[in-house]
Structures are given as structure tokens and as C-alpha cells.
Short mmCIF file of C-alpha atoms in Angstrom, two decimals:
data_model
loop_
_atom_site.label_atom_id
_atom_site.label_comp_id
_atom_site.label_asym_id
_atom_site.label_seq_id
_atom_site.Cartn_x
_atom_site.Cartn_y
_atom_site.Cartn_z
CA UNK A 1 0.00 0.00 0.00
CA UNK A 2 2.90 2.24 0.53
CA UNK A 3 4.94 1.50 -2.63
CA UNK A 4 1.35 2.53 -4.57
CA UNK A 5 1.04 6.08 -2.70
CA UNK A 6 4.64 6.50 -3.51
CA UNK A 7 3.75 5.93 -6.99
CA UNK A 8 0.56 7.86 -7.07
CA UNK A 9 2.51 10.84 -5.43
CA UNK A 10 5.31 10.28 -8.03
CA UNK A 11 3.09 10.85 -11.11
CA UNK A 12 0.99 13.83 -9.48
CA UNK A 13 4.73 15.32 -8.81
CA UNK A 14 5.99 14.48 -12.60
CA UNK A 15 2.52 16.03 -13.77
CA UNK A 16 3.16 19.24 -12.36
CA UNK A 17 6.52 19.39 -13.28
CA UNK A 18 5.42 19.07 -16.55
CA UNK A 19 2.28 21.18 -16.43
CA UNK A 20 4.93 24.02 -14.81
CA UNK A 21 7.27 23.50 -17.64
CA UNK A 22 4.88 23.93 -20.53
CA UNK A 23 3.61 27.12 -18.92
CA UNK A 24 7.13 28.40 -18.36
CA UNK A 25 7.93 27.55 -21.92
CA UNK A 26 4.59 29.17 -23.08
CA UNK A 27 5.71 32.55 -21.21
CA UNK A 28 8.61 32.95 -22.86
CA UNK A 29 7.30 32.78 -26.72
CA UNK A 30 7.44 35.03 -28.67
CA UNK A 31 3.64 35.98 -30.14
CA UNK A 32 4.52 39.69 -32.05
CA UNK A 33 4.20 38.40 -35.14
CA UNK A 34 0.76 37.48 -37.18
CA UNK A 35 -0.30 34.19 -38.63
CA UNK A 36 1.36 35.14 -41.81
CA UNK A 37 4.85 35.77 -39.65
CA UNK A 38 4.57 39.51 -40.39
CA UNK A 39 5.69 41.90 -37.23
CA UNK A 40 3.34 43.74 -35.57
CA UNK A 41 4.59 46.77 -34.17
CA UNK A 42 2.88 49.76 -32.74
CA UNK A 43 5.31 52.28 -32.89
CA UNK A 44 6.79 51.28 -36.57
CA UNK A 45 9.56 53.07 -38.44
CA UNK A 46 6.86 53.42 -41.56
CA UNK A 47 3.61 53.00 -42.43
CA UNK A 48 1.62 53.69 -45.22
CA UNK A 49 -2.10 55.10 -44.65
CA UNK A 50 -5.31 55.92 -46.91
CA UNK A 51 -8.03 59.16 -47.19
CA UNK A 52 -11.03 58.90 -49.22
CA UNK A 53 -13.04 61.49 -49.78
CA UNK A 54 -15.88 62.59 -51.46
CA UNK A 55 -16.34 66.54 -52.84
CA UNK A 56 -19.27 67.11 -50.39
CA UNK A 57 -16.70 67.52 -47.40
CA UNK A 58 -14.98 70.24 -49.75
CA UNK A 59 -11.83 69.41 -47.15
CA UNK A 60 -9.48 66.75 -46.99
CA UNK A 61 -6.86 66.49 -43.97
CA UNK A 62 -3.76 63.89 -45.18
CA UNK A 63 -2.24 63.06 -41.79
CA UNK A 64 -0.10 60.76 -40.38
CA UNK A 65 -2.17 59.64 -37.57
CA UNK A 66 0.40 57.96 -35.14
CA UNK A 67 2.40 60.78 -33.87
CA UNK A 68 3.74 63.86 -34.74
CA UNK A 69 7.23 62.13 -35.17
CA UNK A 70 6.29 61.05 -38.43
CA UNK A 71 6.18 62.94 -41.39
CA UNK A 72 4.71 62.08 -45.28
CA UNK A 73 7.72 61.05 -47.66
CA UNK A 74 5.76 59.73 -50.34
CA UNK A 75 2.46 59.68 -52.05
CA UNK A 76 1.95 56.32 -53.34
CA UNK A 77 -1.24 57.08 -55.17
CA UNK A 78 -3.52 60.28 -55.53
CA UNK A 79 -6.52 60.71 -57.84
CA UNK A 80 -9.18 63.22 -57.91
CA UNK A 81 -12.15 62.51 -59.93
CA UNK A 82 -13.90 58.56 -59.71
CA UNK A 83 -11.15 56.09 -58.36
CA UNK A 84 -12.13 53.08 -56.49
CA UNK A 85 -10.05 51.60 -54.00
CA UNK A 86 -8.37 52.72 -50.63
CA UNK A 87 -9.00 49.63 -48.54
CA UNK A 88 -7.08 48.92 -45.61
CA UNK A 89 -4.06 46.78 -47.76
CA UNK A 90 -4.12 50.08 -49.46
CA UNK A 91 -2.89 48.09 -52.89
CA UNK A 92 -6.30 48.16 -55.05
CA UNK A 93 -6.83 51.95 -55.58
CA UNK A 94 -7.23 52.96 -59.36
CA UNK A 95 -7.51 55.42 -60.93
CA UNK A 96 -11.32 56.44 -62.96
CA UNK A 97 -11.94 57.48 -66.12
CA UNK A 98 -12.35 60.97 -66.06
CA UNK A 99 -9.81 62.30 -63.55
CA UNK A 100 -7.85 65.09 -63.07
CA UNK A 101 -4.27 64.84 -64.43
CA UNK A 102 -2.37 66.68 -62.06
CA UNK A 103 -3.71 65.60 -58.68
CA UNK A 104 -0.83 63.72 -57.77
CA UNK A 105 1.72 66.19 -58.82
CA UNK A 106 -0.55 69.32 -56.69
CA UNK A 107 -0.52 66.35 -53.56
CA UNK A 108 2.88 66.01 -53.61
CA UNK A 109 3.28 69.61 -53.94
CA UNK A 110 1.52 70.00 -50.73
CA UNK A 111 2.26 67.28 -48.52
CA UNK A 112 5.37 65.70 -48.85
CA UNK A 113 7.82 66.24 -45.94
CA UNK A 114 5.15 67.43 -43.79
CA UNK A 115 3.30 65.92 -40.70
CA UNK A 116 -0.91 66.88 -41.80
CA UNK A 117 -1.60 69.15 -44.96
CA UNK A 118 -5.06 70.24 -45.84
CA UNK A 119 -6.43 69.75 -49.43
CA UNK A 120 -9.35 71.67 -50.63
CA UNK A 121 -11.17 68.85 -52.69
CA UNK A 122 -12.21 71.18 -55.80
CA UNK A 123 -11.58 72.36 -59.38
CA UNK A 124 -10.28 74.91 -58.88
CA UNK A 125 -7.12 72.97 -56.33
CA UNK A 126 -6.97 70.23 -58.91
CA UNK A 127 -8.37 71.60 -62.59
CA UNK A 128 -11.57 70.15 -63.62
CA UNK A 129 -12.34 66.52 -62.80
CA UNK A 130 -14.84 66.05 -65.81
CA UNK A 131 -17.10 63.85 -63.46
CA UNK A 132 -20.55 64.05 -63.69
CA UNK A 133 -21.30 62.70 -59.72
CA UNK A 134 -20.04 61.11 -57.13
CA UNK A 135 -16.63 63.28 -57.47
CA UNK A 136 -14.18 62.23 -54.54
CA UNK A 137 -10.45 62.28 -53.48
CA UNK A 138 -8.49 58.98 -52.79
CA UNK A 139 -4.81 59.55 -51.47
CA UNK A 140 -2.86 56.94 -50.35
CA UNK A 141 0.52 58.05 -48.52
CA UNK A 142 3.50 56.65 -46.54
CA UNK A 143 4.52 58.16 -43.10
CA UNK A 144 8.47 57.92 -42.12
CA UNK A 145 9.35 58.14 -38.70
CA UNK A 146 11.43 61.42 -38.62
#
């Protein structure tokens, strides 16, 4: 009867060892990356970011929304007129048929090296968009920690 408690008390004792061990192995992993293996970081060296917006707000703030340590060094897209697009990969914006030509040269004119800049969404900032409705502004940018 002795020599089976002894036993009994020997597996509860190698359980917890093990139970401990998994847990202190599970503490120490290392879970900052995604499914996919990608980093996730909330304070990242650059990031790229998307406004869309439609003529009725007549204003358009481009900002790099993490801190004001990071500035806009490039503007990956711009379009002013019908584009689709802007989603949160921020890969499937294109441009529409009947936009105005120089909207990504006056974006880059405005914002690039900057923390915010405001865009009046208009003809008369970008030339005339030759839209007959649902005129909007898609602008998709990449913030650089300064």
C-alpha cells in the first residue's frame, strides 16, 4: 500500500513538473508576429495610410495619424475625380476614367515632408475633374518616422 502512494505521489509530482514547464515555456514565446509571420509593431519606423473622400466635405486632412514624429515622404497614389479603391491593404486603388491629371503632382506639392496638410477637394485645387457625380479624393501616402 505504501509503494502505490509513492507511486501515485510520483506521477501527481511528474505532472506538475510538466504542467509548470509547458507554462514556463509558453511565457517565454514570442507571439509579435501574425499568422502570416509579419511583425506587428505599434510604434513602426513606416507605415503607409489611406483618405477617401468625397467633394461634399470640400476638405481633406492627409495626416499621419500615429504621432507627430512622423512625417509624409511619399504619395503612393492620388486621384481626384472617380477612383475606387483605398482599402485597408491600401494596394487596389485605381484610378477612374475621367480624372484630373495633375492631382498627384498638386498632392505632392503640398504634402510631402510634412506631418498633416489640408487639401481643398475642388476644381479649382486640382483643374476640372470632368465627373458628372459622385466626385471624390483617394490619397494613399507613406509616413516615415522622422
Amino acid at each position: 500500500m505504501d509503494t502505490s502512494h509513492c507511486h501515485y505521489q510520483g506521477y501527481i509530482l511528474l505532472l506538475v513538473l510538466l504542467y509548470s514547464s509547458m507554462f514556463d515555456v509558453a511565457s517565454n514565446i514570442d507571439i509579435s508576429s501574425d499568422a502570416r509571420g509579419s511583425k506587428t509593431d505599434s510604434n513602426p519606423k513606416q507605415y503607409v495610410n489611406c483618405g477617401n473622400y468625397e467633394v461634399e466635405r470640400r476638405q481633406m486632412t492627409v495626416s499621419c495619424s500615429k504621432s507627430a514624429e512622423y512625417i509624409i515622404t511619399k504619395i503612393n497614389f492620388a486621384d481626384y475625380g472617380n477612383p475606387t479603391g483605398c482599402s485597408e491593404e491600401h494596394k487596389v486603388s485605381r484610378h477612374g476614367n475621367c480624372g484630373a491629371p495633375d492631382t498627384l503632382r498638386i498632392v505632392k506639392k503640398n504634402c510631402l515632408g510634412k506631418h498633416k496638410c489640408e487639401l481643398y477637394v475642388s476644381d479649382e485645387m486640382f483643374g476640372p475633374s470632368h465627373c458628372k457625380k459622385d466626385i471624390k479624393l483617394i490619397v494613399v501616402f507613406t509616413c516615415t518616422k522622422a
